[in-house]
Amino acid sequence: MARPDELVFVPLGGLGEIGMNAALYGFGPPRARQWILVDCGIGFAGEEGLPGVDLMFPDLAFVEAERDNLLATLITHAHEDHIGALAELWPRLRAPVYATRFAIGVLEARRLGEPGAPKVELKEIAPGRRVQLGPFDIEYVPVAHSIPESNALAIRTPLGLVLHTGDWKLDDTPFVGNTTSEEVFRALGDEGILALIGDSTNVVREGRSPSESDVAKRLAEIIAASPNRVAVTTFASNVARIRAVALAARACGRECVAVGRAMDRIIEVARECGYLDGLPDFRPPDAYGYLPRDKVVALITGSQGEPRAALARIADDEHPEIAFSKGDRVIFSSRAIPGNEKAIGRIVNTLVRSGIEIVTDRHDLVHVSGHPRRDELAAMYRWTRPRIAIPAHGEDIHLAEHAAFAKAQGVPEVVRARNGTVVRLAPGRAEIVDDVPAGRIYKDGDIVIDATERALPERRKLAFTGIVSVAIAIDRRGDVAGDPVIDIMGIPDKDRRGAPIPDLIADTVGQVLDSLPPARRRDPEAVEDSVARAIRSAVNNVWGKKPACHVLVVEI
Ligand SMILES: [Zn+2]
Ligand SMILES: [Zn+2]
């Protein structure tokens, strides 16, 4: 007898973490399912404590194994935590990718800037349109968010309608792009929503978030009242903010300068899509220096403290075209992504030391989040009335709060899913029925490695302890030939009493070699072992830490 069809939700990233959003929906009997993947984003590895690793991706090994049954990847919007891993991971999946015109523009602009990046098979879909993929009928439902063309997905299947909210907020005056339509979401609710998989980012915040237009108004007032130059740093992808700054500049007779590759790229895509219509062209960066100080505003990348972005380089006086001077004002029209606080703090303090005035969202309404607070979430639950709610897009604290919140809103079934859990949405009660492999992989230089790679713990250890390398030559009779060569990295020069640690290490090596009988000295492994152990112990005595130790015995 054929097994009955099931509808399942399998998150592979973004649940229990900020970033790396990737969610699978499957339809069919177990072992014969067809899949769609929603989003394919990156995370920032800063907080992971992995020296030399900046980016992480969701581990999509499960979809890779199922890729013959993967119908498509659907991108909700162009933020990095939703599209950033596509270029790297698409060659492993190969299925076509659906995205809106703006998101495609962002992907293509980035691909052209990265030689060798794969050409992803992209299919354009307009907000409000539907696409049929096997048993899935997917509607892109426009929502307000901090980037143009953001969409929730209404996924209709023979077993029910799932609403994947993506990132959204309520904003009746979003400045650029769509509002989140009460009418449309009420209609979906009337149709009957089986499950809502929803944004948890701001569930711990009370009330309702201000509008992009409120921010635009304040930015215009602050810029108009500034006596000198003004620089605004924001996410390049926030086109509404770019437009707001450009309009604010024009309103007080200032010219607008765009600085940073990401900013240039987005401005070009936004122009092509018509989001900057009616604005004068941006001036090149060098104009910042020669325009009168009260006649210029700069839009600058690097609001997250990225060391190679324009803002960090300007703060460190290393930018070829832009320098701030005392009395200039820098507005952080942004908020720190968790993990970036230190890097941002360093830049802020550097600027303050140089006499630059800083305005952040703690001082004034110069930034607003693109995610729903509690009143907005309550409205969404009132409109859509889902039978099942699954919190997504958040750290554990956000998911737990959202689960409690959804229950309080009267949702009959609330499921706490984690990356890798298989949640059966239908038929029957929603429940976790299985687990599949999920986790993180890391971009290390130009290579993608997985979390089990030896290099990661080794490098972390080296970063903490430094390393001692010793080369010893031993002849056939077991005598030491010449002096051992010792090299030390990452270890202090002197101990607490001022005695040189390199001397201590050299003495230790000599003592061990003297104490070994010639027969033992003819066994290279025994020598390597004894020397390494003695060095680690001697250094630990004076330093309180054991270094990594590589001893190489050469037989001559
Ligand atoms: Zn987003
Ligand atoms: Zn997001």
Coordinates of C-alpha atoms and ligand atoms in Angstrom, one line a residue:
M1 CA 0.0 0.0 0.0
A2 CA 1.3 3.5 -0.9
R3 CA 2.3 5.5 2.1
P4 CA 0.3 8.7 2.5
D5 CA 1.7 12.1 1.6
E6 CA 3.0 14.4 4.3
L7 CA 3.9 18.1 4.5
V8 CA 7.1 18.7 6.5
F9 CA 9.2 21.8 7.5
V10 CA 12.9 21.3 8.0
P11 CA 14.9 24.3 9.0
L12 CA 18.6 24.0 8.2
G13 CA 19.7 27.4 9.5
G14 CA 18.5 30.5 11.3
L15 CA 16.8 28.8 14.2
G16 CA 18.8 29.3 17.3
E17 CA 21.1 31.9 15.6
I18 CA 20.9 35.2 13.8
G19 CA 21.8 34.6 10.2
M20 CA 22.3 31.6 7.9
N21 CA 18.6 31.4 7.1
A22 CA 17.7 28.3 5.1
A23 CA 14.5 26.4 5.4
L24 CA 13.2 23.3 3.5
Y25 CA 9.6 22.4 2.9
G26 CA 8.9 18.8 1.7
F27 CA 5.9 17.1 0.3
G28 CA 5.3 13.4 -0.3
P29 CA 5.7 10.2 1.7
P30 CA 8.9 9.8 3.7
R31 CA 11.8 8.9 1.5
A32 CA 10.0 10.1 -1.6
R33 CA 9.6 13.8 -0.9
Q34 CA 9.9 16.8 -3.2
W35 CA 11.5 19.8 -1.7
I36 CA 11.7 23.6 -2.0
L37 CA 14.4 25.6 -0.2
V38 CA 13.6 29.0 1.1
D39 CA 16.6 31.3 1.4
C40 CA 20.3 30.6 1.6
G41 CA 22.1 33.0 3.8
I42 CA 25.4 33.7 5.6
G43 CA 26.3 34.3 9.2
F44 CA 29.2 36.3 10.6
A45 CA 31.7 34.1 12.4
G46 CA 33.1 37.0 14.5
E47 CA 31.6 35.7 17.8
E48 CA 32.7 32.1 17.1
G49 CA 36.3 32.8 18.2
L50 CA 37.8 31.2 15.1
P51 CA 40.9 33.1 14.1
G52 CA 40.9 33.9 10.4
V53 CA 37.4 32.8 9.7
D54 CA 34.9 35.6 8.9
L55 CA 31.9 33.9 7.3
M56 CA 29.8 30.9 8.0
F57 CA 27.2 29.1 5.9
P58 CA 24.5 26.6 6.9
D59 CA 25.5 23.0 6.3
L60 CA 23.2 21.9 3.4
A61 CA 24.5 18.3 3.2
F62 CA 21.0 17.0 3.6
V63 CA 19.7 19.0 0.6
E64 CA 22.8 18.1 -1.4
A65 CA 22.0 14.4 -1.0
E66 CA 18.4 15.2 -2.0
R67 CA 19.2 17.5 -4.8
D68 CA 17.5 15.4 -7.5
N69 CA 14.2 16.1 -5.5
L70 CA 14.9 19.8 -5.0
L71 CA 12.5 21.7 -7.2
A72 CA 13.9 25.2 -6.5
T73 CA 15.4 27.7 -4.1
L74 CA 13.1 30.7 -3.4
I75 CA 14.7 33.9 -2.1
T76 CA 12.4 36.1 0.1
H77 CA 14.6 39.2 0.0
A78 CA 18.2 40.4 -0.8
H79 CA 19.6 40.6 2.7
E80 CA 22.9 38.7 3.2
D81 CA 21.4 36.5 5.9
H82 CA 19.0 35.3 3.2
I83 CA 21.0 35.3 -0.1
G84 CA 24.6 35.6 1.0
A85 CA 25.5 31.8 0.7
L86 CA 24.0 31.3 -2.7
A87 CA 27.1 32.0 -4.8
E88 CA 29.1 29.5 -2.6
L89 CA 26.5 26.8 -2.2
W90 CA 24.4 26.9 -5.4
P91 CA 26.8 24.7 -7.4
R92 CA 26.1 21.9 -4.8
L93 CA 22.3 22.3 -5.3
R94 CA 21.9 23.3 -8.9
A95 CA 18.1 23.8 -8.8
P96 CA 16.8 27.1 -10.2
V97 CA 16.6 30.1 -7.9
Y98 CA 13.5 32.4 -7.8
A99 CA 14.0 36.0 -6.7
T100 CA 12.6 39.4 -7.4
R101 CA 14.3 41.8 -9.8
F102 CA 16.0 43.8 -7.1
A103 CA 17.4 40.6 -5.4
I104 CA 18.6 39.4 -8.8
G105 CA 20.3 42.7 -9.4
V106 CA 22.1 42.5 -6.1
L107 CA 23.2 38.9 -6.8
E108 CA 24.4 39.7 -10.3
A109 CA 26.2 42.9 -9.3
R110 CA 28.1 40.9 -6.7
R111 CA 28.9 38.1 -9.0
L112 CA 30.4 40.6 -11.5
G113 CA 32.7 41.9 -8.7
E114 CA 33.9 38.4 -7.9
P115 CA 35.9 36.7 -10.7
G116 CA 35.1 33.0 -10.9
A117 CA 31.8 33.2 -9.1
P118 CA 29.3 30.7 -10.5
K119 CA 26.5 31.9 -12.7
V120 CA 23.4 30.9 -10.7
E121 CA 20.3 29.9 -12.6
L122 CA 18.1 32.8 -11.7
K123 CA 14.3 33.2 -12.4
E124 CA 12.7 36.5 -11.8
I125 CA 9.4 36.7 -9.9
A126 CA 7.5 39.9 -9.1
P127 CA 6.1 40.6 -5.6
G128 CA 2.5 39.5 -5.6
R129 CA 3.0 36.8 -8.3
R130 CA 2.7 33.0 -8.0
V131 CA 4.8 30.1 -9.2
Q132 CA 3.8 26.4 -9.3
L133 CA 6.5 23.9 -8.5
G134 CA 5.4 20.3 -8.3
P135 CA 2.9 20.1 -5.4
F136 CA 3.8 23.6 -4.2
D137 CA 2.0 26.7 -5.4
I138 CA 4.0 29.6 -4.0
E139 CA 2.8 33.2 -3.8
Y140 CA 5.2 36.1 -3.1
V141 CA 3.3 38.3 -0.7
P142 CA 4.9 41.8 -0.4
V143 CA 5.9 43.0 3.1
A144 CA 7.6 46.1 4.5
H145 CA 11.2 45.5 5.6
S146 CA 14.5 47.3 5.6
I147 CA 15.3 46.5 1.9
P148 CA 13.1 46.8 -1.2
E149 CA 11.0 43.9 -2.5
S150 CA 10.8 41.8 0.7
N151 CA 8.2 39.0 0.6
A152 CA 6.5 36.6 2.8
L153 CA 5.7 33.3 1.0
A154 CA 2.2 31.8 1.0
I155 CA 3.0 28.2 0.1
R156 CA -0.2 26.3 -0.9
T157 CA 0.0 22.5 -1.0
P158 CA -2.7 19.7 -1.2
L159 CA -2.3 19.4 2.6
G160 CA -2.7 23.1 3.5
L161 CA -1.4 26.6 3.2
V162 CA 1.9 27.5 5.0
L163 CA 2.8 31.2 5.6
H164 CA 6.5 31.7 5.7
T165 CA 6.7 35.3 6.9
G166 CA 10.3 36.0 6.0
D167 CA 11.6 39.3 7.5
W168 CA 8.8 41.9 7.9
K169 CA 7.4 44.7 9.9
L170 CA 4.4 46.9 9.8
D171 CA 5.1 50.3 8.2
D172 CA 2.4 52.3 6.4
T173 CA 5.0 54.8 5.2
P174 CA 8.0 52.7 4.3
F175 CA 9.6 55.5 2.2
V176 CA 10.7 52.9 -0.4
G177 CA 8.9 49.7 -1.3
N178 CA 5.8 48.0 -0.1
T179 CA 3.6 48.1 3.0
T180 CA 2.5 44.9 4.7
S181 CA -1.1 44.8 3.7
E182 CA -3.7 43.9 6.4
E183 CA -6.2 43.1 3.7
V184 CA -3.9 40.6 1.9
F185 CA -3.0 38.8 5.2
R186 CA -6.6 38.8 6.4
A187 CA -7.6 37.2 3.1
L188 CA -5.0 34.5 3.6
G189 CA -6.3 34.0 7.1
D190 CA -9.8 33.6 5.7
E191 CA -8.5 31.0 3.2
G192 CA -7.2 29.1 6.2
I193 CA -3.6 29.0 7.3
L194 CA -2.3 25.6 8.5
A195 CA 1.1 26.9 9.8
L196 CA 2.9 30.2 10.2
I197 CA 6.7 30.1 10.3
G198 CA 7.6 33.5 11.5
D199 CA 10.3 36.2 12.3
S200 CA 11.2 36.3 16.0
T201 CA 14.0 38.9 15.9
N202 CA 12.2 41.6 17.9
V203 CA 9.7 39.6 19.8
V204 CA 11.3 40.8 23.1
R205 CA 10.5 44.4 22.2
E206 CA 7.2 45.9 23.3
G207 CA 5.0 48.1 21.2
R208 CA 5.3 48.9 17.5
S209 CA 8.5 50.0 15.6
P210 CA 8.6 53.5 14.2
S211 CA 8.3 54.0 10.5
E212 CA 11.2 54.5 8.0
S213 CA 9.6 57.9 7.3
D214 CA 10.1 58.9 11.0
V215 CA 13.8 58.1 10.6
A216 CA 13.9 60.0 7.3
K217 CA 12.4 63.1 9.0
R218 CA 14.9 63.1 11.9
L219 CA 17.9 62.5 9.6
A220 CA 16.8 65.6 7.5
E221 CA 16.5 67.7 10.7
I222 CA 19.9 66.6 12.0
I223 CA 21.7 67.1 8.7
A224 CA 20.1 70.5 8.2
A225 CA 21.2 71.6 11.7
S226 CA 24.8 70.4 11.3
P227 CA 27.4 73.2 10.9
N228 CA 30.0 71.1 9.2
R229 CA 30.4 68.0 7.1
V230 CA 28.1 65.1 7.8
A231 CA 28.7 61.4 7.1
V232 CA 26.0 58.8 7.4
T233 CA 26.9 55.1 7.7
T234 CA 24.2 52.5 7.2
F235 CA 23.6 49.1 5.6
A236 CA 24.2 49.6 1.9
S237 CA 21.1 47.5 1.3
N238 CA 18.8 49.9 3.1
V239 CA 17.7 51.8 0.0
A240 CA 15.0 53.7 1.9
R241 CA 17.8 55.1 4.1
I242 CA 20.0 56.0 1.1
R243 CA 17.0 57.8 -0.4
A244 CA 16.2 59.5 2.8
V245 CA 19.8 60.8 3.2
A246 CA 19.9 62.0 -0.5
L247 CA 16.7 63.9 0.0
A248 CA 17.8 65.4 3.3
A249 CA 21.0 66.6 1.6
R250 CA 19.1 68.2 -1.3
A251 CA 16.6 69.8 1.1
C252 CA 19.4 71.8 2.8
G253 CA 21.5 72.5 -0.3
R254 CA 24.1 69.8 0.2
E255 CA 25.6 67.4 -2.3
C256 CA 25.6 63.7 -1.6
V257 CA 28.8 61.6 -1.9
A258 CA 28.7 57.8 -2.0
V259 CA 31.6 55.9 -0.5
G260 CA 32.3 52.2 -0.6
R261 CA 32.0 49.4 -3.2
A262 CA 28.8 47.9 -1.6
M263 CA 27.2 51.4 -1.6
D264 CA 28.0 51.9 -5.3
R265 CA 26.7 48.5 -6.2
I266 CA 23.4 48.9 -4.4
I267 CA 22.9 52.5 -5.7
E268 CA 23.3 51.1 -9.2
V269 CA 20.8 48.3 -8.7
A270 CA 18.4 50.6 -6.9
R271 CA 18.6 53.1 -9.8
E272 CA 17.9 50.4 -12.4
C273 CA 14.8 49.3 -10.4
G274 CA 13.6 52.9 -10.1
Y275 CA 14.0 53.3 -6.3
L276 CA 16.1 56.4 -6.6
D277 CA 14.0 58.1 -9.3
G278 CA 14.0 61.9 -9.0
L279 CA 17.2 62.2 -7.1
P280 CA 20.4 63.9 -8.4
D281 CA 23.4 61.7 -9.1
F282 CA 25.7 61.0 -6.3
R283 CA 29.1 62.7 -6.4
P284 CA 32.4 60.7 -6.4
P285 CA 34.2 60.4 -3.0
D286 CA 36.9 63.0 -3.7
A287 CA 34.1 65.7 -3.7
Y288 CA 33.9 65.3 0.1
G289 CA 37.2 67.0 0.4
Y290 CA 36.8 70.0 -1.9
L291 CA 33.1 70.9 -1.4
P292 CA 32.5 73.5 1.3
R293 CA 32.1 71.9 4.7
D294 CA 28.4 72.8 5.0
K295 CA 27.6 71.7 1.5
V296 CA 28.3 67.9 1.6
V297 CA 26.9 64.7 3.0
A298 CA 28.6 61.3 2.6
L299 CA 27.0 57.9 2.6
I300 CA 29.5 55.4 3.9
T301 CA 29.7 51.6 4.1
G302 CA 31.1 49.9 7.2
S303 CA 28.4 50.5 9.9
Q304 CA 29.2 47.0 11.3
G305 CA 32.8 47.9 11.9
E306 CA 34.0 45.8 9.0
P307 CA 37.8 46.5 9.0
R308 CA 38.1 46.7 5.2
A309 CA 35.0 48.9 4.7
A310 CA 35.2 52.6 4.1
L311 CA 34.3 53.8 7.6
A312 CA 37.1 51.8 9.4
R313 CA 39.6 53.0 6.8
I314 CA 38.6 56.6 7.2
A315 CA 38.7 56.4 11.0
D316 CA 42.2 55.0 10.8
D317 CA 43.3 57.7 8.3
E318 CA 43.9 55.1 5.6
H319 CA 41.3 56.1 3.0
P320 CA 42.8 57.4 -0.2
E321 CA 40.0 60.0 -0.8
I322 CA 38.2 60.8 2.4
A323 CA 39.3 62.3 5.7
F324 CA 37.1 63.6 8.5
S325 CA 38.1 66.7 10.4
K326 CA 37.4 68.0 13.9
G327 CA 33.8 69.1 14.1
D328 CA 32.4 66.8 11.4
R329 CA 29.5 64.7 12.4
V330 CA 29.1 60.9 11.8
I331 CA 25.6 59.4 12.1
F332 CA 25.4 55.7 12.7
S333 CA 22.1 55.0 11.0
S334 CA 22.3 51.4 12.0
R335 CA 22.4 48.9 14.8
A336 CA 25.1 46.4 15.7
I337 CA 24.5 42.8 14.5
P338 CA 25.4 40.6 17.6
G339 CA 29.1 39.9 17.5
N340 CA 30.1 43.2 15.9
E341 CA 29.8 45.5 18.9
K342 CA 33.6 45.5 19.7
A343 CA 34.6 46.4 16.2
I344 CA 32.1 49.2 16.0
G345 CA 33.1 50.5 19.5
R346 CA 36.7 50.7 18.4
I347 CA 35.8 52.9 15.4
V348 CA 33.5 55.1 17.5
N349 CA 36.2 55.7 20.0
T350 CA 38.8 56.4 17.4
L351 CA 36.5 59.0 15.8
V352 CA 35.6 60.6 19.2
R353 CA 39.4 60.9 19.9
S354 CA 39.7 62.9 16.7
G355 CA 37.0 65.4 17.7
I356 CA 34.3 63.9 15.5
E357 CA 30.7 64.2 16.8
I358 CA 28.9 60.9 16.9
V359 CA 25.1 60.3 16.6
T360 CA 23.8 56.8 17.2
D361 CA 20.3 55.3 17.6
R362 CA 20.9 55.6 21.4
H363 CA 21.0 59.4 21.0
D364 CA 18.2 59.9 18.5
L365 CA 15.8 58.3 16.1
V366 CA 18.3 57.7 13.3
H367 CA 17.7 54.0 12.8
V368 CA 14.7 51.7 13.0
S369 CA 14.7 47.9 12.8
G370 CA 13.0 46.0 9.9
H371 CA 11.5 43.4 12.2
P372 CA 8.2 43.3 14.0
R373 CA 7.8 44.1 17.7
R374 CA 5.1 42.5 19.9
D375 CA 2.2 44.7 18.8
E376 CA 3.0 44.0 15.1
L377 CA 3.3 40.3 15.8
A378 CA -0.1 40.3 17.6
A379 CA -1.7 42.0 14.6
M380 CA -0.2 39.4 12.2
Y381 CA -1.6 36.5 14.4
R382 CA -5.0 38.3 14.6
W383 CA -5.1 38.6 10.8
T384 CA -3.8 35.2 9.8
R385 CA -5.2 32.9 12.6
P386 CA -2.8 30.0 11.9
R387 CA -3.4 26.5 13.4
I388 CA 0.3 26.0 14.0
A389 CA 3.0 28.5 14.8
I390 CA 6.8 27.8 14.5
P391 CA 9.1 30.6 15.7
A392 CA 12.1 31.1 13.3
H393 CA 14.8 33.8 12.6
G394 CA 16.2 34.3 16.0
E395 CA 18.5 33.1 18.8
D396 CA 17.1 30.6 21.4
I397 CA 15.9 33.4 23.6
H398 CA 13.9 34.9 20.8
L399 CA 12.4 31.6 19.7
A400 CA 11.4 30.8 23.3
E401 CA 9.8 34.2 23.8
H402 CA 8.0 33.9 20.4
A403 CA 6.6 30.4 21.3
A404 CA 5.2 31.8 24.5
F405 CA 3.8 34.8 22.7
A406 CA 2.1 32.7 20.0
K407 CA 0.5 30.6 22.6
A408 CA -0.8 33.7 24.4
Q409 CA -2.2 34.8 21.0
G410 CA -4.3 31.7 21.0
V411 CA -2.5 29.6 18.4
P412 CA -3.6 26.0 19.1
E413 CA -0.3 24.3 18.3
V414 CA 3.1 25.8 18.8
V415 CA 6.2 23.8 17.8
R416 CA 9.8 24.6 18.9
A417 CA 11.9 23.5 16.0
R418 CA 15.7 23.6 15.8
N419 CA 18.0 23.4 12.8
G420 CA 17.8 19.9 11.5
T421 CA 14.4 18.9 13.1
V422 CA 11.8 17.5 10.7
V423 CA 8.4 18.9 11.7
R424 CA 5.4 17.2 10.2
L425 CA 2.8 19.9 9.6
A426 CA 0.2 17.6 8.1
P427 CA -1.6 15.2 8.3
G428 CA -2.5 15.1 12.0
R429 CA -1.1 17.2 14.8
A430 CA 2.1 19.0 14.1
E431 CA 5.1 17.1 15.6
I432 CA 8.8 16.6 15.3
V433 CA 9.2 13.3 13.6
D434 CA 12.9 13.1 12.7
D435 CA 16.3 14.7 12.7
V436 CA 18.5 15.4 9.7
P437 CA 22.2 16.6 9.7
A438 CA 22.5 20.3 10.1
G439 CA 25.1 22.7 11.3
R440 CA 27.6 25.3 10.1
I441 CA 30.4 25.3 7.6
Y442 CA 33.1 28.0 7.4
K443 CA 34.7 30.1 4.8
D444 CA 38.4 30.0 5.5
G445 CA 40.3 32.0 2.9
D446 CA 39.1 30.7 -0.4
I447 CA 38.2 27.3 1.0
V448 CA 34.9 26.1 2.6
I449 CA 35.6 23.7 5.5
D450 CA 33.3 21.9 7.8
A451 CA 33.2 22.1 11.6
T452 CA 35.0 18.8 12.1
E453 CA 38.1 20.2 10.2
R454 CA 41.2 19.8 12.4
A455 CA 42.5 23.2 11.3
L456 CA 39.9 25.1 13.4
P457 CA 40.7 23.8 16.9
E458 CA 44.4 23.7 16.1
R459 CA 44.4 27.3 15.0
R460 CA 42.4 28.4 18.1
K461 CA 44.9 26.6 20.3
L462 CA 47.8 28.3 18.6
A463 CA 46.1 31.6 19.0
F464 CA 46.1 31.0 22.8
T465 CA 49.4 29.4 23.4
G466 CA 51.9 30.1 20.7
I467 CA 54.3 27.5 19.5
V468 CA 57.9 26.2 20.0
S469 CA 59.6 24.5 17.1
V470 CA 62.8 22.5 17.7
A471 CA 65.0 20.8 15.1
I472 CA 67.7 18.3 16.4
A473 CA 70.3 16.4 14.3
I474 CA 71.4 13.1 15.7
D475 CA 74.0 10.8 14.1
R476 CA 74.2 7.0 13.9
R477 CA 75.9 6.6 17.2
G478 CA 73.2 8.6 19.0
D479 CA 75.3 11.7 19.4
V480 CA 73.8 15.2 18.9
A481 CA 75.3 16.9 15.9
G482 CA 75.7 20.7 16.3
D483 CA 73.3 22.9 18.3
P484 CA 69.5 22.3 18.1
V485 CA 67.7 25.0 16.1
I486 CA 64.9 26.5 18.2
D487 CA 62.1 28.9 16.9
I488 CA 59.5 30.5 19.1
M489 CA 56.3 32.3 18.1
G490 CA 53.6 33.9 20.3
I491 CA 55.3 33.4 23.7
P492 CA 56.5 36.3 25.9
D493 CA 60.2 37.1 25.8
K494 CA 60.8 37.1 29.6
D495 CA 59.3 35.3 32.6
R496 CA 58.0 37.1 35.8
R497 CA 61.5 37.5 37.2
G498 CA 62.9 38.9 33.9
A499 CA 64.7 35.7 32.8
P500 CA 64.6 35.1 29.0
I501 CA 62.1 32.3 28.1
P502 CA 64.1 31.4 24.9
D503 CA 67.1 30.7 27.2
L504 CA 65.0 28.5 29.4
I505 CA 63.8 26.5 26.4
A506 CA 67.3 26.1 25.0
D507 CA 68.6 24.9 28.4
T508 CA 65.7 22.5 28.8
V509 CA 66.4 21.0 25.3
G510 CA 70.1 20.6 26.2
Q511 CA 69.4 18.9 29.6
V512 CA 67.0 16.4 28.1
L513 CA 69.4 15.5 25.4
D514 CA 72.2 15.1 27.9
S515 CA 70.1 12.9 30.2
L516 CA 69.0 10.5 27.5
P517 CA 71.3 7.4 27.1
P518 CA 72.7 7.0 23.5
A519 CA 70.5 4.0 22.8
R520 CA 67.3 6.1 23.5
R521 CA 68.7 9.0 21.4
R522 CA 68.8 6.7 18.4
D523 CA 65.0 6.4 18.6
P524 CA 63.7 9.7 17.0
E525 CA 60.2 9.4 18.3
A526 CA 61.4 8.9 21.9
V527 CA 63.6 12.0 21.6
E528 CA 60.8 14.1 20.1
D529 CA 58.5 13.0 22.8
S530 CA 60.8 13.7 25.8
V531 CA 61.9 17.1 24.4
A532 CA 58.4 18.3 23.8
R533 CA 57.2 17.1 27.2
A534 CA 60.1 18.8 29.0
I535 CA 59.6 22.1 27.1
R536 CA 55.9 22.2 27.8
S537 CA 56.4 21.6 31.5
A538 CA 59.3 24.1 31.8
V539 CA 57.4 26.9 30.1
N540 CA 54.3 26.1 32.1
N541 CA 56.3 26.5 35.3
V542 CA 57.2 30.1 34.5
W543 CA 54.2 31.1 32.3
G544 CA 51.3 29.2 33.5
K545 CA 50.4 28.1 30.0
K546 CA 51.7 25.1 27.9
P547 CA 52.7 26.1 24.4
A548 CA 52.2 23.9 21.3
C549 CA 55.5 22.2 20.7
H550 CA 56.9 20.7 17.4
V551 CA 60.1 18.7 17.7
L552 CA 61.7 17.3 14.6
V553 CA 64.7 14.9 14.9
V554 CA 66.8 14.5 11.8
E555 CA 69.0 11.4 11.6
I556 CA 72.3 12.0 9.9
Ligands
ZN1 ZN 16.1 40.9 6.2
ZN2 ZN 16.9 38.2 8.1

